C-alpha cells in the first residue's frame, strides 16, 4: 500500500548506518518522519520503482533501521507507524496522519508542506520534491485500498470484556441463592471453605451500619433475636430498605462519586446556597427506588423531564468565578468546566476515563479525541448558575385558591376606594382650598419616566391652570425631547404630542404657580387623552397645595385608589376616615385579610432557586489539537462514543435535545457498561471492594472482575427488574455471602488475605459520616430532621476570598446527620475530615482507608467529642443507677450488646481511676464502635 517508488531494500543495501539518534525519536509520528527521510533519499538516488510487500519488505527494514539508530529499547516505543493502521489511528495529538480519500485534510500532507522549517517534515531537511508530494497524495486519495484498515480500526478495543453485551449467565448451581452459587464456586476452586452465618446480633448491627450508617435500636435487636419466623431476616431487610435512613446513607456514596460540593472552590471558594436541593433530590430518589435509568436521565436532562433539580449533577463540580482578562485563559477555563462535566459523566455512569481523550486519542480504550469533543458539543450549552424551579402542583393549587379569595376581597373593598388610574383621564376631588401653588409629585409609574399631557386645576368650573391666565409652570427636571416640553403642561391642549415628561422615573414633580391665591376643589390630569399611549402613567403620586410655596398640605393622592392593574399585589394604605364606624370596621377587616393573603401569595409564588445550571444554544464545537483552545481543528457534531454507539446529531441540534439523546444512550438496556458499573458500585459499598476494584475504570487499564459471571448476572437482574437498585440490595443482603461471619481462619488468610473471594464477610471501619452519626446516636443527641439547607462545620469569614475557620462550639443545629453538613471544597471538617473525607473538587469512586494517630487524637480530645462524651455520661446517669448498670447501658448504646463480667470489672476499674467522661471517650475510640463487623 505504500508508494511504489519506496524501494527500501535497495536503500538498505546502499545506506550508511547513522551514528547518532535521529531528531524524530520522541515524536508521535516518529516512523512517519522516518518514512519521509527515506523517501527523500530514495528519490534523490533514483532507485527502482518496484512495488514492495509491506510485511515482507518494508516492515523488517523499518524495524531494523529503528534498532540500528536507537537500540532495541527505544525502537519499540519510537516505531509508531509500523502499519497503515497506525497512520489511520494517529498519534498522541489525536491527529490522523492519513484521512483516506482526502489528502487535502490529511495531517501528513499538512506537515510536509509546512512553510515553517521547525514544523515541516521530514525534520532538518529540505522540503520534499513536488513529485513525492504528488505520489503521497495519490496514495492517500485511493480510498478503496484503505477500507480494510478502516474496518479493522473500527473494531479495535471492542473485544474487551466490559464492552460485550450483557447476557445473564446461568448460576453454577440451580439450588440455593444465585449469588452464593457464583461465589462458592470460585472459592471452592481455590480450596477455600465457607464461613458460618454470623450470629443474629452481629448480623443486624452489620445490616444497619451498612444500609443506614447507624446502629439498630435495642428493641430492634431484641425483636430480631427472638423472631422465630423463617423469613425473619427477609422482613428485616424490607424494613431497612423502606426506612428514609437508607437514602441518606447511600446518597453520601453517590455525592462522593459526582464531586458534589456547596462552594465553588478555587481561590474565592464562594458559597452555593441553593446547591442542597440536589442532595435532597438524590436522597429522595434513592428512598423512592427511582429506576436507575430514570435517575440517569434526570441528571443529564431533567429539565426536559420535569425533574429540574436532577441537572445539579452537571454543575456539581468546582467552578472558577474569577475569569481571566486574557481571552486564551478564559477559553481554557471554559474547557476545564466542560472537561469536568464530561469526566464526571464518563466515570459515574460508564466507568470510562473519558478525560484521557481531551488531548489525544485514549491510549487504552476505543475513545478518540473526536469522541471527546463530540461529547463536549453535547454539554457545551451548560452554564454554572442558579435556576428557578417550577412550582409543584400543590403550590400552584394554593395560588389559585388565594387568587380567588383576593379577587373577592378587592371587589368588596372597591366601595371604599376610587377607581384605579387610567391613561386617558383622572379626576381628583377635595375640599375647597385656597392656594397659590400646586405641586404634582410622581413616585412610581407603570413604565419609564412619568408623562402628563395636561394638568388642569379648577376653581368652580374655571381651569385656572392655563398659562394664558398667567399661571407659570416649573419642575425639578424635564426629559429632553423636541415633542415633550414643560410649556405643554398647561397650554390647554391634549395628547402625546403636547405633553411633558419628567427627567426622573421616580420623584419627579411639576408645579403650577397662580398669579394670586385661588380657591380650588378639583384637578384633572391624564397621560394621553387621545388614547394612543398608555406607558409612562403615574400610578403612585401625591398632589399638594401651598399658599406661599413653603408650607404644603396634601390635597389628593393615589392612596385611596384601587391599585393599578400591574400593582394589584400590593394592598393600599387606607385609614377609612370619613367612613361610618360599622362600615369602617368591616373594611379594616377586609383590608387586613387582603394584606395577609397578598403576603402569603408572594411567598408561595416565589420559585425556589436551585444550583442546577442554565442552558443556552451553543455555537460550533471543534476538536482541539492537543487540547489547546487556540488550536481548533475540524468541527464536530454532538455524538456518543462512535465505537460504542451510532447516536449522532446535527451540528445545529437544540441544546436540550443533545443532552437527552446522550442520556438515553447511557441509560439504554443495550449499553454494555451502565448496568455493570452501578451493580459493581453497590457491591463495593456492601463488601468494601467491588467485583471490579477499579470502579470508575472498566476499560483496558482497569482490573478484570473477580467474578465476571456474577457481575453480568447482577447487571441482568437490574435491567430485568426495571433498574431497581433496591432489588440488587435485596439480592445481596439475602445471600449467605453477605450474612456469613467475618472472623478469619488460617487457610483463608493464607490463600486470600484480602477476602476478595469472599470466604468471609470483610470487616471494615465506618466512614467519617458513620462515626459521627453513631456518636450522636449513642448520646441521644442525633437530630433526624431531613432535608433543607445544611449546617456548617465552619465559621465563615465573608470576605471576597472566603475563609473557613473550624467551629469551636457546637449546638443542636450541628447534631444532624453528617450528610447534611455543608460540603466545602478545599476544606475538611476539623474532627472527622481526618477519616479520609474526600475533597469534593474531584470524583471519588472509592475512599481510602487510612489509620493515623490524628484520628485517635481527634476521637479523644476534640471539642466535639469531649462535649458528646459528657452528653453520654448524662444519658447514663438518667437511664441507670448503679455503676455496673451504667457500664452495661454504655455497651448497649455503643456496641449493641451487653458486656461480660470481665469487661464490666475492667471498665469500673478504669472509671475509678480516670472518671466517667474518660470512659465515654474510650468507648468512642474502640474498634467495636467504629467498625462494621
PDB file of C-alpha atoms in Angstrom, residues 223-390:
ATOM      1  CA  UNK A 223     -37.090  -8.300  68.334  1.00  0.00           C
ATOM      2  CA  UNK A 224     -34.897  -9.874  65.665  1.00  0.00           C
ATOM      3  CA  UNK A 225     -33.111 -12.174  68.114  1.00  0.00           C
ATOM      4  CA  UNK A 226     -36.430 -13.593  69.310  1.00  0.00           C
ATOM      5  CA  UNK A 227     -38.167 -13.688  65.891  1.00  0.00           C
ATOM      6  CA  UNK A 228     -38.730 -17.357  65.023  1.00  0.00           C
ATOM      7  CA  UNK A 229     -40.266 -16.806  61.589  1.00  0.00           C
ATOM      8  CA  UNK A 230     -38.465 -18.404  58.664  1.00  0.00           C
ATOM      9  CA  UNK A 231     -38.491 -15.102  56.828  1.00  0.00           C
ATOM     10  CA  UNK A 232     -37.402 -13.005  59.807  1.00  0.00           C
ATOM     11  CA  UNK A 233     -34.260 -11.815  58.025  1.00  0.00           C
ATOM     12  CA  UNK A 234     -36.111 -11.094  54.793  1.00  0.00           C
ATOM     13  CA  UNK A 235     -38.655  -8.980  56.667  1.00  0.00           C
ATOM     14  CA  UNK A 236     -35.889  -7.093  58.456  1.00  0.00           C
ATOM     15  CA  UNK A 237     -34.229  -6.374  55.111  1.00  0.00           C
ATOM     16  CA  UNK A 238     -37.517  -4.964  53.792  1.00  0.00           C
ATOM     17  CA  UNK A 239     -37.858  -2.729  56.850  1.00  0.00           C
ATOM     18  CA  UNK A 240     -34.326  -1.420  56.371  1.00  0.00           C
ATOM     19  CA  UNK A 241     -34.880  -0.693  52.681  1.00  0.00           C
ATOM     20  CA  UNK A 242     -38.141   1.139  53.470  1.00  0.00           C
ATOM     21  CA  UNK A 243     -36.515   3.458  56.014  1.00  0.00           C
ATOM     22  CA  UNK A 244     -35.600   7.039  54.985  1.00  0.00           C
ATOM     23  CA  UNK A 245     -32.223   6.427  56.619  1.00  0.00           C
ATOM     24  CA  UNK A 246     -31.351   4.223  53.631  1.00  0.00           C
ATOM     25  CA  UNK A 247     -31.491   7.140  51.199  1.00  0.00           C
ATOM     26  CA  UNK A 248     -29.372   9.328  53.469  1.00  0.00           C
ATOM     27  CA  UNK A 249     -26.689   6.679  53.824  1.00  0.00           C
ATOM     28  CA  UNK A 250     -26.404   5.741  50.153  1.00  0.00           C
ATOM     29  CA  UNK A 251     -26.733   9.314  48.932  1.00  0.00           C
ATOM     30  CA  UNK A 252     -23.415  10.044  50.664  1.00  0.00           C
ATOM     31  CA  UNK A 253     -21.751   7.450  48.422  1.00  0.00           C
ATOM     32  CA  UNK A 254     -23.285   8.995  45.312  1.00  0.00           C
ATOM     33  CA  UNK A 255     -22.365  12.551  46.283  1.00  0.00           C
ATOM     34  CA  UNK A 256     -18.717  11.461  46.569  1.00  0.00           C
ATOM     35  CA  UNK A 257     -18.912   9.974  43.111  1.00  0.00           C
ATOM     36  CA  UNK A 258     -20.346  13.083  41.433  1.00  0.00           C
ATOM     37  CA  UNK A 259     -17.984  15.603  43.162  1.00  0.00           C
ATOM     38  CA  UNK A 260     -20.904  17.379  44.858  1.00  0.00           C
ATOM     39  CA  UNK A 261     -19.902  20.486  46.766  1.00  0.00           C
ATOM     40  CA  UNK A 262     -21.661  23.528  48.172  1.00  0.00           C
ATOM     41  CA  UNK A 263     -18.919  26.026  47.455  1.00  0.00           C
ATOM     42  CA  UNK A 264     -17.292  26.889  44.123  1.00  0.00           C
ATOM     43  CA  UNK A 265     -13.721  26.067  45.059  1.00  0.00           C
ATOM     44  CA  UNK A 266     -10.699  27.848  43.604  1.00  0.00           C
ATOM     45  CA  UNK A 267      -9.326  30.920  45.373  1.00  0.00           C
ATOM     46  CA  UNK A 268     -12.619  32.669  46.239  1.00  0.00           C
ATOM     47  CA  UNK A 269     -14.449  29.458  47.238  1.00  0.00           C
ATOM     48  CA  UNK A 270     -17.781  31.256  47.477  1.00  0.00           C
ATOM     49  CA  UNK A 271     -20.873  29.501  48.796  1.00  0.00           C
ATOM     50  CA  UNK A 272     -23.571  27.878  46.681  1.00  0.00           C
ATOM     51  CA  UNK A 273     -26.569  28.472  48.952  1.00  0.00           C
ATOM     52  CA  UNK A 274     -29.011  26.634  46.673  1.00  0.00           C
ATOM     53  CA  UNK A 275     -26.966  23.515  45.891  1.00  0.00           C
ATOM     54  CA  UNK A 276     -28.555  21.475  48.717  1.00  0.00           C
ATOM     55  CA  UNK A 277     -31.638  20.809  46.607  1.00  0.00           C
ATOM     56  CA  UNK A 278     -29.619  18.288  44.565  1.00  0.00           C
ATOM     57  CA  UNK A 279     -28.509  16.449  47.710  1.00  0.00           C
ATOM     58  CA  UNK A 280     -32.124  16.176  48.857  1.00  0.00           C
ATOM     59  CA  UNK A 281     -33.187  15.061  45.378  1.00  0.00           C
ATOM     60  CA  UNK A 282     -30.646  12.211  45.460  1.00  0.00           C
ATOM     61  CA  UNK A 283     -31.829  11.112  48.904  1.00  0.00           C
ATOM     62  CA  UNK A 284     -35.469  11.123  47.834  1.00  0.00           C
ATOM     63  CA  UNK A 285     -34.712   9.343  44.546  1.00  0.00           C
ATOM     64  CA  UNK A 286     -32.959   6.526  46.389  1.00  0.00           C
ATOM     65  CA  UNK A 287     -35.662   6.242  49.040  1.00  0.00           C
ATOM     66  CA  UNK A 288     -38.330   6.137  46.319  1.00  0.00           C
ATOM     67  CA  UNK A 289     -36.319   3.486  44.449  1.00  0.00           C
ATOM     68  CA  UNK A 290     -36.432   5.584  41.323  1.00  0.00           C
ATOM     69  CA  UNK A 291     -35.396   3.326  38.438  1.00  0.00           C
ATOM     70  CA  UNK A 292     -31.698   3.835  37.851  1.00  0.00           C
ATOM     71  CA  UNK A 293     -32.152   4.514  34.138  1.00  0.00           C
ATOM     72  CA  UNK A 294     -34.572   7.313  35.029  1.00  0.00           C
ATOM     73  CA  UNK A 295     -32.118   8.511  37.689  1.00  0.00           C
ATOM     74  CA  UNK A 296     -29.531   8.901  34.910  1.00  0.00           C
ATOM     75  CA  UNK A 297     -31.914  10.620  32.505  1.00  0.00           C
ATOM     76  CA  UNK A 298     -32.947  13.217  35.077  1.00  0.00           C
ATOM     77  CA  UNK A 299     -29.356  14.100  35.975  1.00  0.00           C
ATOM     78  CA  UNK A 300     -28.372  14.729  32.383  1.00  0.00           C
ATOM     79  CA  UNK A 301     -31.635  16.171  31.043  1.00  0.00           C
ATOM     80  CA  UNK A 302     -34.021  16.617  33.961  1.00  0.00           C
ATOM     81  CA  UNK A 303     -35.123  19.982  32.607  1.00  0.00           C
ATOM     82  CA  UNK A 304     -36.736  18.098  29.714  1.00  0.00           C
ATOM     83  CA  UNK A 305     -38.438  15.610  32.025  1.00  0.00           C
ATOM     84  CA  UNK A 306     -39.971  17.746  34.758  1.00  0.00           C
ATOM     85  CA  UNK A 307     -37.116  16.985  37.164  1.00  0.00           C
ATOM     86  CA  UNK A 308     -35.173  20.250  37.142  1.00  0.00           C
ATOM     87  CA  UNK A 309     -33.159  19.549  40.287  1.00  0.00           C
ATOM     88  CA  UNK A 310     -31.513  16.492  38.747  1.00  0.00           C
ATOM     89  CA  UNK A 311     -29.284  18.561  36.473  1.00  0.00           C
ATOM     90  CA  UNK A 312     -27.475  19.695  39.594  1.00  0.00           C
ATOM     91  CA  UNK A 313     -25.253  16.740  38.671  1.00  0.00           C
ATOM     92  CA  UNK A 314     -23.884  18.605  35.652  1.00  0.00           C
ATOM     93  CA  UNK A 315     -22.690  21.589  37.697  1.00  0.00           C
ATOM     94  CA  UNK A 316     -21.894  19.795  40.947  1.00  0.00           C
ATOM     95  CA  UNK A 317     -18.160  20.245  40.368  1.00  0.00           C
ATOM     96  CA  UNK A 318     -15.846  23.185  41.057  1.00  0.00           C
ATOM     97  CA  UNK A 319     -16.236  26.469  39.205  1.00  0.00           C
ATOM     98  CA  UNK A 320     -13.754  29.305  38.857  1.00  0.00           C
ATOM     99  CA  UNK A 321     -15.685  32.528  39.476  1.00  0.00           C
ATOM    100  CA  UNK A 322     -12.726  34.747  38.646  1.00  0.00           C
ATOM    101  CA  UNK A 323     -12.429  34.900  34.882  1.00  0.00           C
ATOM    102  CA  UNK A 324      -9.102  35.879  33.388  1.00  0.00           C
ATOM    103  CA  UNK A 325      -8.674  39.020  31.327  1.00  0.00           C
ATOM    104  CA  UNK A 326      -6.655  37.079  28.780  1.00  0.00           C
ATOM    105  CA  UNK A 327      -9.080  35.593  26.211  1.00  0.00           C
ATOM    106  CA  UNK A 328      -6.976  32.444  25.980  1.00  0.00           C
ATOM    107  CA  UNK A 329      -7.191  31.971  29.742  1.00  0.00           C
ATOM    108  CA  UNK A 330     -10.973  32.352  29.631  1.00  0.00           C
ATOM    109  CA  UNK A 331     -11.158  29.767  26.857  1.00  0.00           C
ATOM    110  CA  UNK A 332      -9.056  27.372  28.933  1.00  0.00           C
ATOM    111  CA  UNK A 333     -11.264  27.935  31.989  1.00  0.00           C
ATOM    112  CA  UNK A 334     -14.315  27.065  29.912  1.00  0.00           C
ATOM    113  CA  UNK A 335     -12.567  23.972  28.589  1.00  0.00           C
ATOM    114  CA  UNK A 336     -11.882  22.905  32.180  1.00  0.00           C
ATOM    115  CA  UNK A 337     -15.551  23.373  33.116  1.00  0.00           C
ATOM    116  CA  UNK A 338     -16.684  21.195  30.225  1.00  0.00           C
ATOM    117  CA  UNK A 339     -13.953  18.630  30.953  1.00  0.00           C
ATOM    118  CA  UNK A 340     -15.340  18.309  34.478  1.00  0.00           C
ATOM    119  CA  UNK A 341     -18.831  17.535  33.128  1.00  0.00           C
ATOM    120  CA  UNK A 342     -17.540  15.020  30.588  1.00  0.00           C
ATOM    121  CA  UNK A 343     -15.259  13.288  33.073  1.00  0.00           C
ATOM    122  CA  UNK A 344     -17.978  13.036  35.735  1.00  0.00           C
ATOM    123  CA  UNK A 345     -20.449  11.626  33.221  1.00  0.00           C
ATOM    124  CA  UNK A 346     -17.955   9.102  31.916  1.00  0.00           C
ATOM    125  CA  UNK A 347     -16.724   7.847  35.274  1.00  0.00           C
ATOM    126  CA  UNK A 348     -20.028   7.909  37.170  1.00  0.00           C
ATOM    127  CA  UNK A 349     -22.271   6.236  34.603  1.00  0.00           C
ATOM    128  CA  UNK A 350     -19.973   4.416  32.171  1.00  0.00           C
ATOM    129  CA  UNK A 351     -16.870   3.610  34.185  1.00  0.00           C
ATOM    130  CA  UNK A 352     -14.707   5.137  31.448  1.00  0.00           C
ATOM    131  CA  UNK A 353     -11.923   7.684  31.821  1.00  0.00           C
ATOM    132  CA  UNK A 354     -13.110   9.931  29.008  1.00  0.00           C
ATOM    133  CA  UNK A 355     -10.909  12.802  30.163  1.00  0.00           C
ATOM    134  CA  UNK A 356      -7.902  10.899  28.822  1.00  0.00           C
ATOM    135  CA  UNK A 357      -9.064  11.737  25.285  1.00  0.00           C
ATOM    136  CA  UNK A 358      -9.044  15.505  25.773  1.00  0.00           C
ATOM    137  CA  UNK A 359      -5.560  15.971  24.320  1.00  0.00           C
ATOM    138  CA  UNK A 360      -5.096  12.760  22.333  1.00  0.00           C
ATOM    139  CA  UNK A 361      -6.788   9.517  21.464  1.00  0.00           C
ATOM    140  CA  UNK A 362      -7.306   7.318  24.513  1.00  0.00           C
ATOM    141  CA  UNK A 363      -4.277   5.089  24.944  1.00  0.00           C
ATOM    142  CA  UNK A 364      -6.220   2.077  26.245  1.00  0.00           C
ATOM    143  CA  UNK A 365      -9.895   2.355  25.294  1.00  0.00           C
ATOM    144  CA  UNK A 366     -11.703   2.860  21.960  1.00  0.00           C
ATOM    145  CA  UNK A 367     -12.313   6.553  22.624  1.00  0.00           C
ATOM    146  CA  UNK A 368     -10.888   9.016  20.140  1.00  0.00           C
ATOM    147  CA  UNK A 369     -10.196  12.686  20.610  1.00  0.00           C
ATOM    148  CA  UNK A 370     -13.057  13.323  18.201  1.00  0.00           C
ATOM    149  CA  UNK A 371     -15.346  11.348  20.527  1.00  0.00           C
ATOM    150  CA  UNK A 372     -14.309  13.577  23.405  1.00  0.00           C
ATOM    151  CA  UNK A 373     -15.134  16.792  21.575  1.00  0.00           C
ATOM    152  CA  UNK A 374     -18.378  15.330  20.253  1.00  0.00           C
ATOM    153  CA  UNK A 375     -19.358  14.812  23.873  1.00  0.00           C
ATOM    154  CA  UNK A 376     -18.209  18.337  24.618  1.00  0.00           C
ATOM    155  CA  UNK A 377     -20.652  19.525  21.961  1.00  0.00           C
ATOM    156  CA  UNK A 378     -23.379  17.793  23.974  1.00  0.00           C
ATOM    157  CA  UNK A 379     -22.592  19.774  27.139  1.00  0.00           C
ATOM    158  CA  UNK A 380     -21.368  22.989  25.503  1.00  0.00           C
ATOM    159  CA  UNK A 381     -24.583  24.848  26.358  1.00  0.00           C
ATOM    160  CA  UNK A 382     -24.458  24.107  30.095  1.00  0.00           C
ATOM    161  CA  UNK A 383     -23.503  27.044  32.313  1.00  0.00           C
ATOM    162  CA  UNK A 384     -22.857  27.138  36.061  1.00  0.00           C
ATOM    163  CA  UNK A 385     -25.699  29.118  37.673  1.00  0.00           C
ATOM    164  CA  UNK A 386     -28.787  29.018  39.847  1.00  0.00           C
ATOM    165  CA  UNK A 387     -32.051  28.253  38.096  1.00  0.00           C
ATOM    166  CA  UNK A 388     -35.622  28.891  39.312  1.00  0.00           C
ATOM    167  CA  UNK A 389     -37.625  25.733  39.867  1.00  0.00           C
ATOM    168  CA  UNK A 390     -41.108  25.134  38.558  1.00  0.00           C
TER     169      UNK A 390
END
